[in-house]
């Protein structure tokens, strides 16, 4: 029997990083008694990965169906979609939001409205969602509810009468929030009799059952045994199982317009599923797909190599397994004279890169080296050809290059007025150009900058937090490409270039970066019996140098007394021997030297 869509409420929780989304989701689940109360309760119940728990972040969006008996006696079905908060995963946020009718906009009572609070609210407004402001952490001694209400009214332009006050940690105000959701978030409007139209907002991989698709039905009905088609790939599949999410998968055999749930159709690889894609009935397809679908494109590129070259097969298997759970990870085979065989990978951002690195090391027990992260540059050749380059080794001869372009972002920073000077200096150092400066109130300023994405990759977020004592918040989106003065920096050890240490850098930053790398290598490479020159070069020009001095045996020790010419003759003979040794000597660069260099260039840029 088809359930009445009027009792369904589809909503998501959106907020800036660390404002308590996952904790609030935990309280909803507690109240609905979806988890056994025997034994200790686990925090962040919708976060499945260890890394998510340790860092207190959400990487994969999750969904759960919560039954709730309202004060009017009616049992409602609340479909909660928990979303990631980090800027790297903004596409995940957008597709989760688009599967809902309402959003809880969570605001930390101690911190107020921040950069991603605004960005997420605008995204929800574009999709015409009903937005309920929720002030969280009201139990904190530093909570300033009056200031938050002023910001909700003044900065966000939302109705303060709708505001809910909760403490996700203690559970205070959760019952009232349930009632607000039921009263103010509209029921889904879909037509059960129309052709099937459903939106994929996530997927995950199960080793036994293949890909499990998370989706929301907008029109029509989906049931087991039905033949379905994916709009973007035209792939056809038979539905084997459908159901809803409740701390596990609960089979229901069919889902109607307005429902959120999962389906299994024997799909073997997660890359066959495009998030944001539309599902329809093969026999009775809908006329047009749901709007908003786009291919997720990586913005940060780095190569992964195993520390022990014998682990190459294991690394390949590890990346293949990760790819099963992460469709946004792209990779291809790569090789380096210094590091051997590895993989060139594309990531959504630096957090995504760190998560992949931690998962490979932790889940598969492999020791790996990441080369210096790079963005994708467009290189325009004099013969009219346009190259897209993310690997320094692919950079063509500068003689044939007309000009190059690099990706730019629009960065939005909200900060207390006290730290404006520090932040402006940091942005200028990172080649930022200010486009706007808005005083939100007497104490807070919004700064908008256009700056190169490459400058944000290296510790920009940490530097921003340190110069603002943790009070500034940051959000960005890519806005296109602009012309840049790009050069390839090569590092030479004993006059031999080391390909794994090559980097594409802005010309004016090259001398500083070259000095950092050479100093780092000098501290890590062991001394030899001959002098080793460490050099940074752009083309044929040496722009930085460090020297590792040789071990020196005292050949004149036996010549006590006597003529100085005899001593000089012995020293000249030793000098000739060292010169010969240097010509045939091969300098082994230890693995920790690569790690030290990559860490140094990241942290000091």
Short mmCIF file of C-alpha atoms in Angstrom, two decimals, residues 109-559:
data_model
loop_
_atom_site.label_atom_id
_atom_site.label_comp_id
_atom_site.label_asym_id
_atom_site.label_seq_id
_atom_site.Cartn_x
_atom_site.Cartn_y
_atom_site.Cartn_z
CA UNK A 109 26.42 29.83 19.55
CA UNK A 110 30.01 30.71 20.45
CA UNK A 111 31.34 31.39 16.93
CA UNK A 112 28.34 32.78 15.05
CA UNK A 113 27.91 32.94 11.26
CA UNK A 114 31.05 31.89 9.33
CA UNK A 115 32.14 31.71 5.69
CA UNK A 116 30.72 28.29 4.85
CA UNK A 117 27.50 29.07 6.74
CA UNK A 118 26.87 31.77 4.12
CA UNK A 119 28.04 29.64 1.18
CA UNK A 120 25.82 26.70 2.19
CA UNK A 121 22.83 28.96 2.83
CA UNK A 122 23.10 30.51 -0.66
CA UNK A 123 23.28 26.98 -2.13
CA UNK A 124 20.10 26.00 -0.24
CA UNK A 125 18.34 29.20 -1.35
CA UNK A 126 19.18 28.53 -5.01
CA UNK A 127 17.37 25.19 -4.65
CA UNK A 128 14.35 26.87 -2.97
CA UNK A 129 14.70 24.95 0.30
CA UNK A 130 12.88 25.96 3.47
CA UNK A 131 15.70 27.04 5.81
CA UNK A 132 15.36 26.72 9.60
CA UNK A 133 18.14 28.49 11.55
CA UNK A 134 19.34 26.37 14.50
CA UNK A 135 21.63 27.82 17.17
CA UNK A 136 23.69 24.93 18.55
CA UNK A 137 25.96 24.64 21.64
CA UNK A 138 23.70 26.86 23.78
CA UNK A 139 25.10 25.06 26.87
CA UNK A 140 28.58 26.59 26.38
CA UNK A 141 29.62 29.31 28.85
CA UNK A 142 30.84 31.38 25.86
CA UNK A 143 27.50 31.10 23.98
CA UNK A 144 26.26 34.49 22.76
CA UNK A 145 22.69 33.84 21.58
CA UNK A 146 21.79 37.54 21.16
CA UNK A 147 24.75 38.07 18.80
CA UNK A 148 23.79 34.95 16.81
CA UNK A 149 20.19 36.17 16.44
CA UNK A 150 21.44 39.54 15.22
CA UNK A 151 23.69 37.77 12.64
CA UNK A 152 20.82 35.52 11.48
CA UNK A 153 18.69 38.61 10.91
CA UNK A 154 21.39 40.98 9.61
CA UNK A 155 23.89 38.72 7.74
CA UNK A 156 21.61 35.90 6.58
CA UNK A 157 18.30 37.77 6.27
CA UNK A 158 16.38 34.83 7.79
CA UNK A 159 13.33 34.97 10.06
CA UNK A 160 14.57 34.85 13.68
CA UNK A 161 11.09 33.76 14.90
CA UNK A 162 11.74 30.34 13.31
CA UNK A 163 15.07 29.90 15.11
CA UNK A 164 15.50 26.74 17.18
CA UNK A 165 17.84 26.62 20.20
CA UNK A 166 19.56 23.30 20.88
CA UNK A 167 22.53 21.67 22.51
CA UNK A 168 23.36 18.63 20.37
CA UNK A 169 25.74 17.45 23.08
CA UNK A 170 23.21 17.38 25.96
CA UNK A 171 20.04 16.82 23.89
CA UNK A 172 18.44 20.09 25.08
CA UNK A 173 15.83 21.46 22.62
CA UNK A 174 15.79 18.38 20.33
CA UNK A 175 12.04 17.66 20.86
CA UNK A 176 11.14 21.25 19.98
CA UNK A 177 13.35 21.03 16.87
CA UNK A 178 11.50 17.86 15.74
CA UNK A 179 8.20 19.77 16.00
CA UNK A 180 9.65 22.73 14.04
CA UNK A 181 10.77 20.34 11.26
CA UNK A 182 7.32 18.73 11.03
CA UNK A 183 5.51 22.11 10.99
CA UNK A 184 7.74 24.17 8.71
CA UNK A 185 9.44 21.84 6.22
CA UNK A 186 7.01 21.09 3.37
CA UNK A 187 6.06 17.55 2.37
CA UNK A 188 7.43 16.32 -0.99
CA UNK A 189 5.27 17.16 -4.01
CA UNK A 190 6.07 14.27 -6.38
CA UNK A 191 3.51 12.50 -8.57
CA UNK A 192 3.37 8.72 -7.98
CA UNK A 193 1.64 8.12 -11.33
CA UNK A 194 4.25 10.03 -13.42
CA UNK A 195 7.24 8.26 -15.08
CA UNK A 196 10.04 7.42 -12.63
CA UNK A 197 12.48 10.26 -11.92
CA UNK A 198 15.01 9.77 -9.09
CA UNK A 199 18.23 11.57 -8.11
CA UNK A 200 21.43 9.74 -7.11
CA UNK A 201 23.02 11.71 -4.26
CA UNK A 202 25.62 9.16 -3.10
CA UNK A 203 26.77 5.57 -3.35
CA UNK A 204 28.99 3.17 -1.48
CA UNK A 205 30.57 -0.19 -2.26
CA UNK A 206 29.74 -3.47 -0.55
CA UNK A 207 32.20 -6.32 -1.11
CA UNK A 208 29.37 -8.88 -1.41
CA UNK A 209 26.59 -6.96 -3.14
CA UNK A 210 28.40 -4.44 -5.36
CA UNK A 211 27.46 -0.76 -5.52
CA UNK A 212 24.66 0.42 -3.22
CA UNK A 213 23.08 3.60 -4.63
CA UNK A 214 21.64 6.28 -2.31
CA UNK A 215 18.81 8.09 -4.09
CA UNK A 216 15.68 10.22 -3.70
CA UNK A 217 12.52 9.52 -5.73
CA UNK A 218 10.98 12.73 -7.13
CA UNK A 219 8.27 11.19 -9.36
CA UNK A 220 6.89 7.71 -9.96
CA UNK A 221 7.59 4.46 -8.12
CA UNK A 222 10.68 2.24 -8.08
CA UNK A 223 10.28 -1.44 -7.22
CA UNK A 224 12.23 -4.68 -7.26
CA UNK A 225 12.45 -6.37 -10.68
CA UNK A 226 12.02 -3.07 -12.53
CA UNK A 227 14.36 -2.20 -15.43
CA UNK A 228 15.99 1.21 -14.94
CA UNK A 229 18.24 3.51 -17.01
CA UNK A 230 20.85 6.07 -15.90
CA UNK A 231 20.55 9.30 -17.89
CA UNK A 232 24.24 10.28 -18.16
CA UNK A 233 25.57 6.85 -19.27
CA UNK A 234 22.42 5.22 -20.79
CA UNK A 235 23.34 2.11 -18.77
CA UNK A 236 20.42 -0.25 -18.07
CA UNK A 237 20.05 -2.41 -14.96
CA UNK A 238 17.47 -4.59 -13.21
CA UNK A 239 16.64 -3.51 -9.65
CA UNK A 240 17.40 -6.38 -7.26
CA UNK A 241 16.54 -4.71 -3.96
CA UNK A 242 15.24 -1.37 -2.67
CA UNK A 243 14.77 -0.10 0.87
CA UNK A 244 15.40 2.66 3.40
CA UNK A 245 18.31 3.56 5.69
CA UNK A 246 18.05 2.94 9.42
CA UNK A 247 21.50 2.34 10.96
CA UNK A 248 21.50 -0.51 8.42
CA UNK A 249 19.63 -1.31 5.20
CA UNK A 250 15.94 -2.09 5.69
CA UNK A 251 14.31 -3.73 2.66
CA UNK A 252 10.91 -2.32 1.61
CA UNK A 253 10.55 -3.79 -1.96
CA UNK A 254 9.35 -0.45 -3.39
CA UNK A 255 9.75 3.30 -2.86
CA UNK A 256 7.34 6.06 -3.93
CA UNK A 257 7.66 9.71 -4.90
CA UNK A 258 9.18 11.65 -1.98
CA UNK A 259 11.02 8.67 -0.44
CA UNK A 260 14.78 8.51 0.22
CA UNK A 261 16.43 5.10 0.16
CA UNK A 262 18.88 2.72 -1.48
CA UNK A 263 18.86 0.34 -4.42
CA UNK A 264 21.05 -2.60 -5.42
CA UNK A 265 21.23 -3.57 -9.10
CA UNK A 266 24.33 -5.78 -9.41
CA UNK A 267 26.61 -2.87 -10.44
CA UNK A 268 30.23 -3.91 -10.00
CA UNK A 269 32.21 -0.63 -10.03
CA UNK A 270 31.38 2.65 -8.35
CA UNK A 271 32.74 4.67 -11.30
CA UNK A 272 29.71 3.45 -13.33
CA UNK A 273 27.57 5.61 -11.01
CA UNK A 274 27.59 9.37 -11.52
CA UNK A 275 26.49 11.33 -8.49
CA UNK A 276 23.77 13.82 -9.41
CA UNK A 277 22.59 11.54 -12.23
CA UNK A 278 18.90 10.79 -12.85
CA UNK A 279 17.37 7.29 -12.71
CA UNK A 280 14.33 6.59 -14.88
CA UNK A 281 12.23 3.62 -16.06
CA UNK A 282 13.58 1.99 -19.24
CA UNK A 283 10.10 1.17 -20.58
CA UNK A 284 8.50 4.50 -19.61
CA UNK A 285 11.28 7.09 -19.33
CA UNK A 286 10.81 10.66 -18.12
CA UNK A 287 11.29 13.46 -20.65
CA UNK A 288 14.19 15.32 -19.00
CA UNK A 289 16.73 14.61 -16.24
CA UNK A 290 16.77 16.45 -12.92
CA UNK A 291 18.89 19.65 -13.08
CA UNK A 292 22.27 20.25 -11.46
CA UNK A 293 24.26 17.23 -12.66
CA UNK A 294 27.95 17.83 -13.37
CA UNK A 295 31.10 15.75 -13.59
CA UNK A 296 33.30 16.13 -10.52
CA UNK A 297 36.73 17.30 -11.66
CA UNK A 298 39.86 16.91 -9.52
CA UNK A 299 41.79 20.11 -8.79
CA UNK A 300 44.91 18.81 -6.99
CA UNK A 301 47.34 16.31 -8.52
CA UNK A 302 50.12 14.32 -6.91
CA UNK A 303 52.05 11.10 -7.61
CA UNK A 304 52.12 8.22 -5.12
CA UNK A 305 55.11 5.88 -4.95
CA UNK A 306 55.73 2.95 -2.60
CA UNK A 307 58.74 3.44 -0.28
CA UNK A 308 59.76 -0.15 -1.09
CA UNK A 309 59.52 -0.72 -4.87
CA UNK A 310 58.50 -4.35 -4.17
CA UNK A 311 55.19 -3.00 -2.78
CA UNK A 312 54.04 -1.70 -6.20
CA UNK A 313 51.49 -4.52 -6.70
CA UNK A 314 50.09 -3.97 -3.19
CA UNK A 315 49.82 -0.21 -3.85
CA UNK A 316 47.93 -0.86 -7.09
CA UNK A 317 45.51 -3.15 -5.26
CA UNK A 318 45.08 -0.57 -2.46
CA UNK A 319 44.23 2.25 -4.91
CA UNK A 320 41.85 -0.04 -6.83
CA UNK A 321 40.07 -0.88 -3.57
CA UNK A 322 39.87 2.81 -2.55
CA UNK A 323 38.48 3.69 -5.98
CA UNK A 324 35.61 1.26 -5.31
CA UNK A 325 34.49 3.52 -2.44
CA UNK A 326 35.54 6.89 -3.85
CA UNK A 327 34.43 7.69 -7.39
CA UNK A 328 36.10 11.14 -7.27
CA UNK A 329 39.61 9.61 -7.00
CA UNK A 330 41.21 9.33 -10.45
CA UNK A 331 44.61 7.76 -11.18
CA UNK A 332 46.93 6.57 -13.93
CA UNK A 333 50.30 4.78 -13.95
CA UNK A 334 53.39 6.93 -13.53
CA UNK A 335 57.14 6.33 -13.18
CA UNK A 336 60.14 8.25 -11.90
CA UNK A 337 63.89 7.62 -12.27
CA UNK A 338 64.36 8.33 -8.55
CA UNK A 339 61.28 6.66 -7.04
CA UNK A 340 60.46 3.88 -9.51
CA UNK A 341 56.90 2.98 -10.52
CA UNK A 342 53.84 4.63 -8.99
CA UNK A 343 50.54 6.37 -9.79
CA UNK A 344 49.56 9.91 -10.75
CA UNK A 345 46.35 10.73 -8.85
CA UNK A 346 43.79 13.54 -8.95
CA UNK A 347 42.03 14.77 -5.77
CA UNK A 348 39.20 17.18 -4.91
CA UNK A 349 41.49 19.17 -2.58
CA UNK A 350 44.24 18.86 0.03
CA UNK A 351 41.95 17.29 2.67
CA UNK A 352 40.90 14.65 0.12
CA UNK A 353 44.60 13.96 -0.58
CA UNK A 354 45.38 13.60 3.15
CA UNK A 355 42.41 11.26 3.66
CA UNK A 356 43.54 9.02 0.77
CA UNK A 357 47.11 9.00 2.12
CA UNK A 358 45.97 8.05 5.63
CA UNK A 359 43.64 5.33 4.34
CA UNK A 360 46.37 3.73 2.20
CA UNK A 361 48.82 3.75 5.09
CA UNK A 362 46.33 2.62 7.73
CA UNK A 363 43.97 0.22 5.95
CA UNK A 364 46.59 -1.44 3.74
CA UNK A 365 49.73 -1.05 5.91
CA UNK A 366 51.82 0.50 3.11
CA UNK A 367 54.61 3.08 3.40
CA UNK A 368 54.18 5.59 0.58
CA UNK A 369 55.66 8.86 -0.70
CA UNK A 370 53.55 11.65 -2.22
CA UNK A 371 55.25 14.07 -4.61
CA UNK A 372 54.64 17.80 -4.24
CA UNK A 373 50.95 18.56 -5.01
CA UNK A 374 50.23 20.49 -8.19
CA UNK A 375 47.21 22.03 -9.93
CA UNK A 376 46.29 21.64 -13.61
CA UNK A 377 47.80 24.39 -15.77
CA UNK A 378 46.83 25.30 -19.34
CA UNK A 379 49.89 25.86 -21.52
CA UNK A 380 49.39 27.66 -24.84
CA UNK A 381 52.07 26.76 -27.42
CA UNK A 382 53.35 29.10 -30.15
CA UNK A 383 51.99 26.73 -32.82
CA UNK A 384 48.43 27.15 -31.42
CA UNK A 385 48.27 23.85 -29.50
CA UNK A 386 46.81 23.96 -25.95
CA UNK A 387 48.19 21.50 -23.38
CA UNK A 388 46.69 20.71 -19.96
CA UNK A 389 49.55 19.87 -17.60
CA UNK A 390 49.50 18.76 -13.97
CA UNK A 391 52.86 16.93 -13.93
CA UNK A 392 56.08 19.01 -13.97
CA UNK A 393 57.79 16.37 -16.11
CA UNK A 394 55.27 17.01 -18.92
CA UNK A 395 56.10 20.73 -19.11
CA UNK A 396 57.33 21.51 -22.66
CA UNK A 397 60.46 23.41 -23.71
CA UNK A 398 59.93 27.09 -22.70
CA UNK A 399 61.18 28.12 -26.17
CA UNK A 400 57.95 26.77 -27.69
CA UNK A 401 55.58 28.12 -24.99
CA UNK A 402 53.61 31.28 -25.77
CA UNK A 403 52.02 31.69 -22.29
CA UNK A 404 50.47 29.66 -19.46
CA UNK A 405 47.30 29.96 -17.35
CA UNK A 406 46.60 28.69 -13.85
CA UNK A 407 43.27 28.10 -12.01
CA UNK A 408 42.05 30.96 -9.82
CA UNK A 409 39.64 30.85 -6.90
CA UNK A 410 37.36 33.34 -5.21
CA UNK A 411 38.15 33.16 -1.51
CA UNK A 412 35.67 34.45 1.08
CA UNK A 413 37.12 35.09 4.52
CA UNK A 414 35.08 36.21 7.54
CA UNK A 415 37.22 37.53 10.40
CA UNK A 416 37.02 39.71 13.50
CA UNK A 417 38.09 43.26 12.51
CA UNK A 418 41.19 43.02 14.78
CA UNK A 419 42.93 40.57 12.42
CA UNK A 420 42.12 42.25 9.08
CA UNK A 421 45.68 43.61 8.64
CA UNK A 422 47.32 40.20 9.22
CA UNK A 423 44.97 38.48 6.79
CA UNK A 424 45.41 41.12 4.06
CA UNK A 425 49.21 40.67 4.36
CA UNK A 426 48.83 36.89 4.07
CA UNK A 427 46.58 37.19 0.99
CA UNK A 428 48.97 39.66 -0.71
CA UNK A 429 51.85 37.26 -0.01
CA UNK A 430 49.80 34.54 -1.70
CA UNK A 431 49.28 36.78 -4.79
CA UNK A 432 45.67 37.57 -3.86
CA UNK A 433 43.78 40.54 -5.32
CA UNK A 434 41.06 42.03 -3.11
CA UNK A 435 37.68 42.42 -4.86
CA UNK A 436 35.51 43.37 -1.87
CA UNK A 437 35.63 44.19 1.83
CA UNK A 438 32.30 44.24 3.68
CA UNK A 439 31.76 45.15 7.33
CA UNK A 440 29.08 42.68 8.49
CA UNK A 441 28.80 44.50 11.83
CA UNK A 442 31.01 46.53 14.17
CA UNK A 443 33.26 43.56 14.93
CA UNK A 444 33.31 41.31 11.85
CA UNK A 445 34.57 41.84 8.30
CA UNK A 446 34.07 39.79 5.12
CA UNK A 447 37.07 39.87 2.77
CA UNK A 448 36.74 38.59 -0.80
CA UNK A 449 39.92 37.81 -2.74
CA UNK A 450 40.80 36.32 -6.10
CA UNK A 451 43.96 34.26 -5.83
CA UNK A 452 45.72 31.32 -7.52
CA UNK A 453 44.55 27.89 -6.35
CA UNK A 454 48.19 26.72 -6.23
CA UNK A 455 48.88 29.25 -3.42
CA UNK A 456 46.02 27.90 -1.29
CA UNK A 457 47.21 24.27 -1.49
CA UNK A 458 50.19 24.74 0.79
CA UNK A 459 49.21 25.42 4.39
CA UNK A 460 47.16 28.55 3.57
CA UNK A 461 44.38 27.37 5.89
CA UNK A 462 46.80 26.77 8.79
CA UNK A 463 48.51 30.13 8.27
CA UNK A 464 45.10 31.83 8.18
CA UNK A 465 44.14 30.19 11.48
CA UNK A 466 47.44 31.18 13.13
CA UNK A 467 47.37 34.87 12.04
CA UNK A 468 43.74 35.17 13.18
CA UNK A 469 44.18 33.07 16.37
CA UNK A 470 41.64 30.60 15.00
CA UNK A 471 38.80 33.11 14.54
CA UNK A 472 38.83 33.55 10.73
CA UNK A 473 36.74 31.24 8.56
CA UNK A 474 37.40 30.44 4.92
CA UNK A 475 35.45 29.23 1.90
CA UNK A 476 36.38 29.17 -1.78
CA UNK A 477 35.26 28.11 -5.24
CA UNK A 478 37.15 27.89 -8.55
CA UNK A 479 36.26 30.77 -10.90
CA UNK A 480 38.39 30.05 -14.00
CA UNK A 481 41.90 30.50 -15.40
CA UNK A 482 44.20 33.55 -15.53
CA UNK A 483 47.57 34.13 -17.20
CA UNK A 484 50.61 33.34 -15.05
CA UNK A 485 54.41 33.42 -15.34
CA UNK A 486 55.10 29.70 -14.92
CA UNK A 487 58.51 28.00 -14.76
CA UNK A 488 59.71 24.50 -14.04
CA UNK A 489 62.06 24.29 -11.07
CA UNK A 490 64.54 21.38 -11.35
CA UNK A 491 66.63 20.14 -8.43
CA UNK A 492 70.12 18.85 -9.31
CA UNK A 493 72.09 16.55 -7.01
CA UNK A 494 75.74 16.20 -8.04
CA UNK A 495 74.73 17.83 -11.39
CA UNK A 496 72.09 15.14 -12.01
CA UNK A 497 68.41 16.28 -12.12
CA UNK A 498 66.09 14.42 -9.69
CA UNK A 499 62.75 14.16 -11.52
CA UNK A 500 60.65 13.44 -8.40
CA UNK A 501 61.59 16.83 -6.91
CA UNK A 502 60.71 18.94 -9.98
CA UNK A 503 57.92 21.47 -9.44
CA UNK A 504 55.91 23.94 -11.50
CA UNK A 505 56.08 27.28 -9.70
CA UNK A 506 55.34 30.97 -10.19
CA UNK A 507 58.58 32.57 -11.46
CA UNK A 508 59.01 35.04 -8.56
CA UNK A 509 58.57 32.24 -5.99
CA UNK A 510 61.17 29.95 -7.62
CA UNK A 511 64.36 31.21 -5.80
CA UNK A 512 62.75 30.89 -2.35
CA UNK A 513 61.35 27.44 -3.11
CA UNK A 514 64.70 26.29 -4.56
CA UNK A 515 66.58 27.44 -1.42
CA UNK A 516 64.12 25.60 0.84
CA UNK A 517 64.52 22.34 -1.08
CA UNK A 518 68.33 22.57 -1.21
CA UNK A 519 68.60 23.32 2.53
CA UNK A 520 66.29 20.44 3.34
CA UNK A 521 68.30 18.02 1.17
CA UNK A 522 71.56 19.21 2.75
CA UNK A 523 70.25 18.15 6.16
CA UNK A 524 69.11 14.73 4.94
CA UNK A 525 71.65 13.42 2.40
CA UNK A 526 74.62 11.72 4.14
CA UNK A 527 78.13 13.06 3.46
CA UNK A 528 80.29 11.24 0.92
CA UNK A 529 84.03 11.07 0.31
CA UNK A 530 83.57 13.90 -2.21
CA UNK A 531 81.77 17.27 -2.26
CA UNK A 532 78.12 17.19 -3.38
CA UNK A 533 76.53 20.23 -5.00
CA UNK A 534 72.78 20.65 -4.47
CA UNK A 535 71.34 23.12 -6.98
CA UNK A 536 67.98 24.58 -7.94
CA UNK A 537 67.73 25.42 -11.64
CA UNK A 538 65.20 27.08 -13.93
CA UNK A 539 66.15 26.09 -17.49
CA UNK A 540 69.94 26.48 -17.66
CA UNK A 541 70.12 29.09 -14.84
CA UNK A 542 71.17 28.02 -11.35
CA UNK A 543 69.12 30.03 -8.82
CA UNK A 544 70.09 28.34 -5.52
CA UNK A 545 72.95 26.21 -4.24
CA UNK A 546 73.98 24.33 -1.13
CA UNK A 547 77.14 22.19 -0.73
CA UNK A 548 77.54 19.00 1.30
CA UNK A 549 81.20 18.94 2.30
CA UNK A 550 83.27 15.77 1.86
CA UNK A 551 84.71 13.58 4.58
CA UNK A 552 88.40 14.38 4.67
CA UNK A 553 91.17 11.98 5.60
CA UNK A 554 94.26 13.73 6.98
CA UNK A 555 96.88 12.45 4.48
CA UNK A 556 99.58 14.73 5.90
CA UNK A 557 99.47 13.19 9.40
CA UNK A 558 102.62 11.14 8.80
CA UNK A 559 104.55 14.18 7.46
#
